[in-house]
Every structure is written in C-alpha cells, then in structure tokens.
C-alpha cells in the first residue's frame, strides 16, 4: 500500500473477516517459471489458513505443494466505485494428515468440478494485506466520480 493512493489499508483481522465473506478467490503461483493465476473456490479455516480443494493429480496440486503462493479475493461494486481487495501470501502444502483430510472432506471447501481423487491445499497466511475504497471517495474527500483521468 502507498500512503497517498486514496485507499484505506485494512488490518489483518478485518482483511480475513472480509475474505471469509466471498466464495471465490484467485491463487497466484509459478507454472513453468511463469506467473499463473487460477480462480478457485475456498474457505478460511479456523486459524485463518486458506483451504482449497482440487484433483489429486492436477497441475495445480503439483505446482503449489511446498511453494510460496499468493491468494487474492475481492468484492467490487463498479457502479458505486466501492469495494475491497485482500491478498494472503504464504506457504502452500497439500494436506496429508489423515485426520485433517477426513475433517476437510466433511467441513472443507467444495470443488467446482469434483474429481474421483481430491486433495486439500492449505495456505498459511504469513502476510495479509488489504485495502478498501468506500463509495467512490478517497481518504482525502475527493469524489472519484468527478475526477477526470
């Protein structure tokens, strides 16, 4: 965040609370040494970790296991020029503990496209950043709808 960009910085707790209100986010990872972004369904675990569900043999599961990734969610109302965005950066890993897997099959995220063999990916939130724009107004009281670009 930049101190003069007109957005309000969100604290970690508020950012995670907002993140939990939307069902879809985007995971950002490395594929063949290039950045890749993929929309996925997710839930936040009780400890704030991001949980995804994907096919066990998927390129996503292979690429993110034991890798540092970013995960972004947002909620934007273009007509009102309002919204927020949250980014979690941290280590991702495929969940291997049998008890944890059983719990997540019961209470975890649901995949958009179910597969015969599925795994869960946990992203530990090492860094959480977020920003908000409320009602098309900047921190400085400027009505963004009347500002020419």
PDB file of N, CA and C in Angstrom, residues 39-133:
ATOM      1  N   UNK A  39      -8.739 -18.969 -10.806  1.00  0.00           N
ATOM      2  CA  UNK A  39      -9.853 -18.772  -9.865  1.00  0.00           C
ATOM      3  C   UNK A  39     -10.259 -20.109  -9.250  1.00  0.00           C
ATOM      4  N   UNK A  40     -10.526 -20.090  -7.946  1.00  0.00           N
ATOM      5  CA  UNK A  40     -10.900 -21.316  -7.228  1.00  0.00           C
ATOM      6  C   UNK A  40     -11.895 -20.975  -6.118  1.00  0.00           C
ATOM      7  N   UNK A  41     -12.669 -21.978  -5.727  1.00  0.00           N
ATOM      8  CA  UNK A  41     -13.483 -21.836  -4.523  1.00  0.00           C
ATOM      9  C   UNK A  41     -12.579 -22.106  -3.331  1.00  0.00           C
ATOM     10  N   UNK A  42     -12.934 -21.546  -2.175  1.00  0.00           N
ATOM     11  CA  UNK A  42     -12.099 -21.705  -0.995  1.00  0.00           C
ATOM     12  C   UNK A  42     -12.939 -21.466   0.252  1.00  0.00           C
ATOM     13  N   UNK A  43     -12.369 -21.803   1.391  1.00  0.00           N
ATOM     14  CA  UNK A  43     -12.881 -21.394   2.693  1.00  0.00           C
ATOM     15  C   UNK A  43     -11.682 -21.021   3.548  1.00  0.00           C
ATOM     16  N   UNK A  44     -11.945 -20.243   4.578  1.00  0.00           N
ATOM     17  CA  UNK A  44     -10.912 -19.972   5.577  1.00  0.00           C
ATOM     18  C   UNK A  44     -11.089 -20.959   6.715  1.00  0.00           C
ATOM     19  N   UNK A  45      -9.997 -21.540   7.160  1.00  0.00           N
ATOM     20  CA  UNK A  45     -10.037 -22.447   8.294  1.00  0.00           C
ATOM     21  C   UNK A  45     -10.121 -21.638   9.586  1.00  0.00           C
ATOM     22  N   UNK A  46     -10.337 -22.295  10.691  1.00  0.00           N
ATOM     23  CA  UNK A  46     -10.482 -21.620  11.990  1.00  0.00           C
ATOM     24  C   UNK A  46      -9.253 -20.799  12.359  1.00  0.00           C
ATOM     25  N   UNK A  47      -8.082 -21.149  11.839  1.00  0.00           N
ATOM     26  CA  UNK A  47      -6.843 -20.433  12.162  1.00  0.00           C
ATOM     27  C   UNK A  47      -6.489 -19.369  11.111  1.00  0.00           C
ATOM     28  N   UNK A  48      -7.375 -19.132  10.145  1.00  0.00           N
ATOM     29  CA  UNK A  48      -7.132 -18.134   9.107  1.00  0.00           C
ATOM     30  C   UNK A  48      -6.451 -18.671   7.869  1.00  0.00           C
ATOM     31  N   UNK A  49      -6.100 -19.949   7.853  1.00  0.00           N
ATOM     32  CA  UNK A  49      -5.477 -20.538   6.666  1.00  0.00           C
ATOM     33  C   UNK A  49      -6.505 -20.634   5.537  1.00  0.00           C
ATOM     34  N   UNK A  50      -6.044 -20.438   4.320  1.00  0.00           N
ATOM     35  CA  UNK A  50      -6.888 -20.586   3.132  1.00  0.00           C
ATOM     36  C   UNK A  50      -6.882 -22.053   2.737  1.00  0.00           C
ATOM     37  N   UNK A  51      -8.068 -22.612   2.481  1.00  0.00           N
ATOM     38  CA  UNK A  51      -8.198 -24.011   2.091  1.00  0.00           C
ATOM     39  C   UNK A  51      -8.836 -24.121   0.718  1.00  0.00           C
ATOM     40  N   UNK A  52      -8.199 -24.875  -0.167  1.00  0.00           N
ATOM     41  CA  UNK A  52      -8.725 -25.163  -1.496  1.00  0.00           C
ATOM     42  C   UNK A  52      -8.884 -26.669  -1.641  1.00  0.00           C
ATOM     43  N   UNK A  53      -9.695 -27.078  -2.611  1.00  0.00           N
ATOM     44  CA  UNK A  53      -9.889 -28.496  -2.912  1.00  0.00           C
ATOM     45  C   UNK A  53      -9.690 -28.669  -4.408  1.00  0.00           C
ATOM     46  N   UNK A  54      -8.870 -29.637  -4.798  1.00  0.00           N
ATOM     47  CA  UNK A  54      -8.582 -29.839  -6.216  1.00  0.00           C
ATOM     48  C   UNK A  54      -8.308 -31.318  -6.481  1.00  0.00           C
ATOM     49  N   UNK A  55      -8.276 -31.679  -7.748  1.00  0.00           N
ATOM     50  CA  UNK A  55      -7.981 -33.063  -8.124  1.00  0.00           C
ATOM     51  C   UNK A  55      -6.561 -33.420  -7.698  1.00  0.00           C
ATOM     52  N   UNK A  56      -6.393 -34.621  -7.171  1.00  0.00           N
ATOM     53  CA  UNK A  56      -5.094 -35.052  -6.648  1.00  0.00           C
ATOM     54  C   UNK A  56      -3.997 -34.996  -7.705  1.00  0.00           C
ATOM     55  N   UNK A  57      -4.315 -35.309  -8.937  1.00  0.00           N
ATOM     56  CA  UNK A  57      -3.310 -35.323  -9.989  1.00  0.00           C
ATOM     57  C   UNK A  57      -3.212 -34.032 -10.778  1.00  0.00           C
ATOM     58  N   UNK A  58      -3.833 -32.983 -10.294  1.00  0.00           N
ATOM     59  CA  UNK A  58      -3.877 -31.732 -11.054  1.00  0.00           C
ATOM     60  C   UNK A  58      -2.520 -31.028 -11.083  1.00  0.00           C
ATOM     61  N   UNK A  59      -2.338 -30.249 -12.136  1.00  0.00           N
ATOM     62  CA  UNK A  59      -1.130 -29.430 -12.246  1.00  0.00           C
ATOM     63  C   UNK A  59      -1.061 -28.437 -11.096  1.00  0.00           C
ATOM     64  N   UNK A  60      -2.217 -27.944 -10.649  1.00  0.00           N
ATOM     65  CA  UNK A  60      -2.250 -27.006  -9.528  1.00  0.00           C
ATOM     66  C   UNK A  60      -1.695 -27.658  -8.265  1.00  0.00           C
ATOM     67  N   UNK A  61      -2.174 -28.845  -7.925  1.00  0.00           N
ATOM     68  CA  UNK A  61      -1.705 -29.535  -6.709  1.00  0.00           C
ATOM     69  C   UNK A  61      -0.198 -29.752  -6.760  1.00  0.00           C
ATOM     70  N   UNK A  62       0.315 -30.160  -7.903  1.00  0.00           N
ATOM     71  CA  UNK A  62       1.768 -30.391  -8.031  1.00  0.00           C
ATOM     72  C   UNK A  62       2.552 -29.093  -7.931  1.00  0.00           C
ATOM     73  N   UNK A  63       2.035 -28.021  -8.538  1.00  0.00           N
ATOM     74  CA  UNK A  63       2.780 -26.762  -8.592  1.00  0.00           C
ATOM     75  C   UNK A  63       2.844 -26.038  -7.255  1.00  0.00           C
ATOM     76  N   UNK A  64       1.793 -26.144  -6.439  1.00  0.00           N
ATOM     77  CA  UNK A  64       1.756 -25.339  -5.221  1.00  0.00           C
ATOM     78  C   UNK A  64       2.226 -26.076  -3.977  1.00  0.00           C
ATOM     79  N   UNK A  65       2.336 -27.402  -4.037  1.00  0.00           N
ATOM     80  CA  UNK A  65       2.750 -28.150  -2.849  1.00  0.00           C
ATOM     81  C   UNK A  65       4.149 -27.723  -2.423  1.00  0.00           C
ATOM     82  N   UNK A  66       4.258 -27.196  -1.228  1.00  0.00           N
ATOM     83  CA  UNK A  66       5.515 -26.723  -0.634  1.00  0.00           C
ATOM     84  C   UNK A  66       6.109 -25.541  -1.385  1.00  0.00           C
ATOM     85  N   UNK A  67       5.241 -24.676  -1.861  1.00  0.00           N
ATOM     86  CA  UNK A  67       5.679 -23.474  -2.582  1.00  0.00           C
ATOM     87  C   UNK A  67       5.067 -22.247  -1.913  1.00  0.00           C
ATOM     88  N   UNK A  68       5.692 -21.110  -2.109  1.00  0.00           N
ATOM     89  CA  UNK A  68       5.126 -19.847  -1.653  1.00  0.00           C
ATOM     90  C   UNK A  68       4.179 -19.351  -2.748  1.00  0.00           C
ATOM     91  N   UNK A  69       2.964 -19.004  -2.342  1.00  0.00           N
ATOM     92  CA  UNK A  69       1.939 -18.555  -3.284  1.00  0.00           C
ATOM     93  C   UNK A  69       1.281 -17.295  -2.737  1.00  0.00           C
ATOM     94  N   UNK A  70       0.494 -16.660  -3.576  1.00  0.00           N
ATOM     95  CA  UNK A  70      -0.373 -15.569  -3.145  1.00  0.00           C
ATOM     96  C   UNK A  70      -1.806 -16.000  -3.425  1.00  0.00           C
ATOM     97  N   UNK A  71      -2.719 -15.482  -2.629  1.00  0.00           N
ATOM     98  CA  UNK A  71      -4.125 -15.775  -2.814  1.00  0.00           C
ATOM     99  C   UNK A  71      -4.883 -14.471  -2.655  1.00  0.00           C
ATOM    100  N   UNK A  72      -5.714 -14.123  -3.647  1.00  0.00           N
ATOM    101  CA  UNK A  72      -6.395 -12.834  -3.652  1.00  0.00           C
ATOM    102  C   UNK A  72      -7.899 -13.026  -3.733  1.00  0.00           C
ATOM    103  N   UNK A  73      -8.617 -12.214  -2.951  1.00  0.00           N
ATOM    104  CA  UNK A  73     -10.071 -12.153  -3.026  1.00  0.00           C
ATOM    105  C   UNK A  73     -10.480 -10.689  -3.061  1.00  0.00           C
ATOM    106  N   UNK A  74     -11.669 -10.450  -3.572  1.00  0.00           N
ATOM    107  CA  UNK A  74     -12.160  -9.078  -3.576  1.00  0.00           C
ATOM    108  C   UNK A  74     -13.668  -9.074  -3.692  1.00  0.00           C
ATOM    109  N   UNK A  75     -14.220  -7.907  -3.481  1.00  0.00           N
ATOM    110  CA  UNK A  75     -15.633  -7.672  -3.708  1.00  0.00           C
ATOM    111  C   UNK A  75     -15.725  -6.226  -4.181  1.00  0.00           C
ATOM    112  N   UNK A  76     -16.137  -6.045  -5.430  1.00  0.00           N
ATOM    113  CA  UNK A  76     -16.122  -4.719  -6.043  1.00  0.00           C
ATOM    114  C   UNK A  76     -17.506  -4.394  -6.594  1.00  0.00           C
ATOM    115  N   UNK A  77     -17.956  -3.185  -6.326  1.00  0.00           N
ATOM    116  CA  UNK A  77     -19.189  -2.664  -6.891  1.00  0.00           C
ATOM    117  C   UNK A  77     -18.779  -1.510  -7.804  1.00  0.00           C
ATOM    118  N   UNK A  78     -18.658  -1.785  -9.083  1.00  0.00           N
ATOM    119  CA  UNK A  78     -18.167  -0.775 -10.028  1.00  0.00           C
ATOM    120  C   UNK A  78     -19.100   0.430 -10.102  1.00  0.00           C
ATOM    121  N   UNK A  79     -20.402   0.206 -10.011  1.00  0.00           N
ATOM    122  CA  UNK A  79     -21.354   1.317 -10.108  1.00  0.00           C
ATOM    123  C   UNK A  79     -21.188   2.296  -8.940  1.00  0.00           C
ATOM    124  N   UNK A  80     -20.939   1.782  -7.773  1.00  0.00           N
ATOM    125  CA  UNK A  80     -20.760   2.642  -6.590  1.00  0.00           C
ATOM    126  C   UNK A  80     -19.307   3.058  -6.398  1.00  0.00           C
ATOM    127  N   UNK A  81     -18.408   2.516  -7.191  1.00  0.00           N
ATOM    128  CA  UNK A  81     -16.971   2.743  -7.040  1.00  0.00           C
ATOM    129  C   UNK A  81     -16.534   2.437  -5.612  1.00  0.00           C
ATOM    130  N   UNK A  82     -16.908   1.256  -5.158  1.00  0.00           N
ATOM    131  CA  UNK A  82     -16.587   0.828  -3.803  1.00  0.00           C
ATOM    132  C   UNK A  82     -16.164  -0.629  -3.829  1.00  0.00           C
ATOM    133  N   UNK A  83     -15.385  -0.998  -2.855  1.00  0.00           N
ATOM    134  CA  UNK A  83     -15.003  -2.386  -2.750  1.00  0.00           C
ATOM    135  C   UNK A  83     -13.736  -2.568  -1.945  1.00  0.00           C
ATOM    136  N   UNK A  84     -13.301  -3.813  -1.904  1.00  0.00           N
ATOM    137  CA  UNK A  84     -12.100  -4.146  -1.160  1.00  0.00           C
ATOM    138  C   UNK A  84     -11.359  -5.267  -1.873  1.00  0.00           C
ATOM    139  N   UNK A  85     -10.092  -5.409  -1.536  1.00  0.00           N
ATOM    140  CA  UNK A  85      -9.255  -6.478  -2.057  1.00  0.00           C
ATOM    141  C   UNK A  85      -8.317  -6.932  -0.945  1.00  0.00           C
ATOM    142  N   UNK A  86      -8.150  -8.246  -0.807  1.00  0.00           N
ATOM    143  CA  UNK A  86      -7.265  -8.815   0.203  1.00  0.00           C
ATOM    144  C   UNK A  86      -6.321  -9.800  -0.478  1.00  0.00           C
ATOM    145  N   UNK A  87      -5.048  -9.749  -0.103  1.00  0.00           N
ATOM    146  CA  UNK A  87      -4.049 -10.690  -0.611  1.00  0.00           C
ATOM    147  C   UNK A  87      -3.378 -11.380   0.573  1.00  0.00           C
ATOM    148  N   UNK A  88      -3.364 -12.706   0.526  1.00  0.00           N
ATOM    149  CA  UNK A  88      -2.652 -13.525   1.505  1.00  0.00           C
ATOM    150  C   UNK A  88      -1.447 -14.111   0.783  1.00  0.00           C
ATOM    151  N   UNK A  89      -0.284 -13.982   1.389  1.00  0.00           N
ATOM    152  CA  UNK A  89       0.926 -14.594   0.849  1.00  0.00           C
ATOM    153  C   UNK A  89       1.459 -15.564   1.891  1.00  0.00           C
ATOM    154  N   UNK A  90       1.803 -16.774   1.444  1.00  0.00           N
ATOM    155  CA  UNK A  90       2.313 -17.756   2.397  1.00  0.00           C
ATOM    156  C   UNK A  90       2.642 -19.073   1.734  1.00  0.00           C
ATOM    157  N   UNK A  91       3.058 -20.005   2.556  1.00  0.00           N
ATOM    158  CA  UNK A  91       3.440 -21.335   2.078  1.00  0.00           C
ATOM    159  C   UNK A  91       2.207 -22.199   1.887  1.00  0.00           C
ATOM    160  N   UNK A  92       2.162 -22.880   0.759  1.00  0.00           N
ATOM    161  CA  UNK A  92       1.064 -23.795   0.450  1.00  0.00           C
ATOM    162  C   UNK A  92       1.566 -25.231   0.593  1.00  0.00           C
ATOM    163  N   UNK A  93       0.682 -26.109   0.989  1.00  0.00           N
ATOM    164  CA  UNK A  93       1.030 -27.524   1.082  1.00  0.00           C
ATOM    165  C   UNK A  93      -0.227 -28.364   0.932  1.00  0.00           C
ATOM    166  N   UNK A  94      -0.082 -29.499   0.284  1.00  0.00           N
ATOM    167  CA  UNK A  94      -1.172 -30.463   0.203  1.00  0.00           C
ATOM    168  C   UNK A  94      -1.321 -31.089   1.583  1.00  0.00           C
ATOM    169  N   UNK A  95      -2.545 -31.168   2.078  1.00  0.00           N
ATOM    170  CA  UNK A  95      -2.826 -31.740   3.397  1.00  0.00           C
ATOM    171  C   UNK A  95      -2.678 -33.257   3.309  1.00  0.00           C
ATOM    172  N   UNK A  96      -1.811 -33.823   4.156  1.00  0.00           N
ATOM    173  CA  UNK A  96      -1.569 -35.274   4.129  1.00  0.00           C
ATOM    174  C   UNK A  96      -2.026 -35.982   5.398  1.00  0.00           C
ATOM    175  N   UNK A  97      -2.239 -35.257   6.484  1.00  0.00           N
ATOM    176  CA  UNK A  97      -2.660 -35.872   7.737  1.00  0.00           C
ATOM    177  C   UNK A  97      -4.045 -36.495   7.556  1.00  0.00           C
ATOM    178  N   UNK A  98      -4.190 -37.805   7.832  1.00  0.00           N
ATOM    179  CA  UNK A  98      -5.479 -38.483   7.609  1.00  0.00           C
ATOM    180  C   UNK A  98      -6.640 -37.872   8.396  1.00  0.00           C
ATOM    181  N   UNK A  99      -6.424 -37.507   9.637  1.00  0.00           N
ATOM    182  CA  UNK A  99      -7.491 -36.906  10.442  1.00  0.00           C
ATOM    183  C   UNK A  99      -7.913 -35.556   9.898  1.00  0.00           C
ATOM    184  N   UNK A 100      -6.939 -34.772   9.479  1.00  0.00           N
ATOM    185  CA  UNK A 100      -7.226 -33.459   8.898  1.00  0.00           C
ATOM    186  C   UNK A 100      -7.976 -33.609   7.573  1.00  0.00           C
ATOM    187  N   UNK A 101      -7.546 -34.558   6.757  1.00  0.00           N
ATOM    188  CA  UNK A 101      -8.235 -34.796   5.476  1.00  0.00           C
ATOM    189  C   UNK A 101      -9.696 -35.209   5.712  1.00  0.00           C
ATOM    190  N   UNK A 102      -9.914 -36.064   6.694  1.00  0.00           N
ATOM    191  CA  UNK A 102     -11.276 -36.510   6.997  1.00  0.00           C
ATOM    192  C   UNK A 102     -12.141 -35.321   7.419  1.00  0.00           C
ATOM    193  N   UNK A 103     -11.593 -34.452   8.281  1.00  0.00           N
ATOM    194  CA  UNK A 103     -12.324 -33.260   8.715  1.00  0.00           C
ATOM    195  C   UNK A 103     -12.649 -32.369   7.524  1.00  0.00           C
ATOM    196  N   UNK A 104     -11.691 -32.188   6.626  1.00  0.00           N
ATOM    197  CA  UNK A 104     -11.890 -31.297   5.483  1.00  0.00           C
ATOM    198  C   UNK A 104     -12.863 -31.891   4.460  1.00  0.00           C
ATOM    199  N   UNK A 105     -12.880 -33.197   4.296  1.00  0.00           N
ATOM    200  CA  UNK A 105     -13.874 -33.798   3.411  1.00  0.00           C
ATOM    201  C   UNK A 105     -15.282 -33.542   3.951  1.00  0.00           C
ATOM    202  N   UNK A 106     -15.412 -33.466   5.265  1.00  0.00           N
ATOM    203  CA  UNK A 106     -16.700 -33.186   5.897  1.00  0.00           C
ATOM    204  C   UNK A 106     -17.044 -31.705   5.855  1.00  0.00           C
ATOM    205  N   UNK A 107     -16.093 -30.853   6.251  1.00  0.00           N
ATOM    206  CA  UNK A 107     -16.380 -29.443   6.507  1.00  0.00           C
ATOM    207  C   UNK A 107     -15.609 -28.464   5.630  1.00  0.00           C
ATOM    208  N   UNK A 108     -14.781 -28.944   4.735  1.00  0.00           N
ATOM    209  CA  UNK A 108     -13.925 -28.063   3.951  1.00  0.00           C
ATOM    210  C   UNK A 108     -14.589 -27.540   2.699  1.00  0.00           C
ATOM    211  N   UNK A 109     -13.791 -26.936   1.849  1.00  0.00           N
ATOM    212  CA  UNK A 109     -14.329 -26.355   0.613  1.00  0.00           C
ATOM    213  C   UNK A 109     -14.815 -27.429  -0.351  1.00  0.00           C
ATOM    214  N   UNK A 110     -15.720 -27.023  -1.227  1.00  0.00           N
ATOM    215  CA  UNK A 110     -16.247 -27.910  -2.260  1.00  0.00           C
ATOM    216  C   UNK A 110     -15.641 -27.473  -3.585  1.00  0.00           C
ATOM    217  N   UNK A 111     -15.146 -28.416  -4.354  1.00  0.00           N
ATOM    218  CA  UNK A 111     -14.553 -28.100  -5.655  1.00  0.00           C
ATOM    219  C   UNK A 111     -15.647 -27.781  -6.665  1.00  0.00           C
ATOM    220  N   UNK A 112     -15.341 -26.882  -7.603  1.00  0.00           N
ATOM    221  CA  UNK A 112     -16.276 -26.589  -8.685  1.00  0.00           C
ATOM    222  C   UNK A 112     -16.541 -27.823  -9.519  1.00  0.00           C
ATOM    223  N   UNK A 113     -15.474 -28.546  -9.817  1.00  0.00           N
ATOM    224  CA  UNK A 113     -15.580 -29.758 -10.625  1.00  0.00           C
ATOM    225  C   UNK A 113     -15.054 -30.919  -9.789  1.00  0.00           C
ATOM    226  N   UNK A 114     -15.953 -31.706  -9.192  1.00  0.00           N
ATOM    227  CA  UNK A 114     -15.498 -32.822  -8.360  1.00  0.00           C
ATOM    228  C   UNK A 114     -14.672 -33.820  -9.168  1.00  0.00           C
ATOM    229  N   UNK A 115     -13.683 -34.399  -8.516  1.00  0.00           N
ATOM    230  CA  UNK A 115     -12.820 -35.409  -9.144  1.00  0.00           C
ATOM    231  C   UNK A 115     -12.887 -36.680  -8.308  1.00  0.00           C
ATOM    232  N   UNK A 116     -12.507 -37.767  -8.908  1.00  0.00           N
ATOM    233  CA  UNK A 116     -12.528 -39.058  -8.197  1.00  0.00           C
ATOM    234  C   UNK A 116     -11.602 -39.030  -6.984  1.00  0.00           C
ATOM    235  N   UNK A 117     -10.397 -38.480  -7.159  1.00  0.00           N
ATOM    236  CA  UNK A 117      -9.426 -38.377  -6.068  1.00  0.00           C
ATOM    237  C   UNK A 117      -9.096 -36.905  -5.875  1.00  0.00           C
ATOM    238  N   UNK A 118      -9.428 -36.395  -4.707  1.00  0.00           N
ATOM    239  CA  UNK A 118      -9.218 -34.984  -4.434  1.00  0.00           C
ATOM    240  C   UNK A 118      -8.264 -34.796  -3.256  1.00  0.00           C
ATOM    241  N   UNK A 119      -7.611 -33.645  -3.264  1.00  0.00           N
ATOM    242  CA  UNK A 119      -6.739 -33.259  -2.160  1.00  0.00           C
ATOM    243  C   UNK A 119      -7.130 -31.856  -1.716  1.00  0.00           C
ATOM    244  N   UNK A 120      -6.685 -31.512  -0.524  1.00  0.00           N
ATOM    245  CA  UNK A 120      -6.869 -30.169   0.001  1.00  0.00           C
ATOM    246  C   UNK A 120      -5.521 -29.488   0.049  1.00  0.00           C
ATOM    247  N   UNK A 121      -5.523 -28.213  -0.286  1.00  0.00           N
ATOM    248  CA  UNK A 121      -4.317 -27.399  -0.210  1.00  0.00           C
ATOM    249  C   UNK A 121      -4.547 -26.366   0.882  1.00  0.00           C
ATOM    250  N   UNK A 122      -3.576 -26.246   1.783  1.00  0.00           N
ATOM    251  CA  UNK A 122      -3.630 -25.266   2.869  1.00  0.00           C
ATOM    252  C   UNK A 122      -2.581 -24.196   2.599  1.00  0.00           C
ATOM    253  N   UNK A 123      -3.013 -22.937   2.643  1.00  0.00           N
ATOM    254  CA  UNK A 123      -2.093 -21.802   2.505  1.00  0.00           C
ATOM    255  C   UNK A 123      -2.024 -21.103   3.853  1.00  0.00           C
ATOM    256  N   UNK A 124      -0.850 -21.134   4.464  1.00  0.00           N
ATOM    257  CA  UNK A 124      -0.653 -20.462   5.751  1.00  0.00           C
ATOM    258  C   UNK A 124      -0.467 -18.968   5.498  1.00  0.00           C
ATOM    259  N   UNK A 125      -1.250 -18.116   6.140  1.00  0.00           N
ATOM    260  CA  UNK A 125      -1.209 -16.676   5.864  1.00  0.00           C
ATOM    261  C   UNK A 125      -0.045 -15.967   6.574  1.00  0.00           C
ATOM    262  N   UNK A 126       1.136 -15.993   5.963  1.00  0.00           N
ATOM    263  CA  UNK A 126       2.293 -15.305   6.541  1.00  0.00           C
ATOM    264  C   UNK A 126       2.131 -13.788   6.441  1.00  0.00           C
ATOM    265  N   UNK A 127       1.686 -13.312   5.286  1.00  0.00           N
ATOM    266  CA  UNK A 127       1.472 -11.883   5.065  1.00  0.00           C
ATOM    267  C   UNK A 127       0.027 -11.696   4.611  1.00  0.00           C
ATOM    268  N   UNK A 128      -0.690 -10.777   5.260  1.00  0.00           N
ATOM    269  CA  UNK A 128      -2.066 -10.458   4.874  1.00  0.00           C
ATOM    270  C   UNK A 128      -2.146  -8.955   4.657  1.00  0.00           C
ATOM    271  N   UNK A 129      -2.499  -8.561   3.437  1.00  0.00           N
ATOM    272  CA  UNK A 129      -2.666  -7.142   3.134  1.00  0.00           C
ATOM    273  C   UNK A 129      -4.038  -6.930   2.514  1.00  0.00           C
ATOM    274  N   UNK A 130      -4.579  -5.759   2.724  1.00  0.00           N
ATOM    275  CA  UNK A 130      -5.879  -5.463   2.142  1.00  0.00           C
ATOM    276  C   UNK A 130      -6.084  -3.972   2.057  1.00  0.00           C
ATOM    277  N   UNK A 131      -6.974  -3.590   1.149  1.00  0.00           N
ATOM    278  CA  UNK A 131      -7.321  -2.178   1.017  1.00  0.00           C
ATOM    279  C   UNK A 131      -8.772  -2.054   0.601  1.00  0.00           C
ATOM    280  N   UNK A 132      -9.335  -0.893   0.931  1.00  0.00           N
ATOM    281  CA  UNK A 132     -10.753  -0.660   0.677  1.00  0.00           C
ATOM    282  C   UNK A 132     -10.952   0.744   0.120  1.00  0.00           C
ATOM    283  N   UNK A 133     -11.902   0.845  -0.798  1.00  0.00           N
ATOM    284  CA  UNK A 133     -12.378   2.125  -1.310  1.00  0.00           C
ATOM    285  C   UNK A 133     -13.873   2.153  -1.018  1.00  0.00           C
TER     286      UNK A 133
END
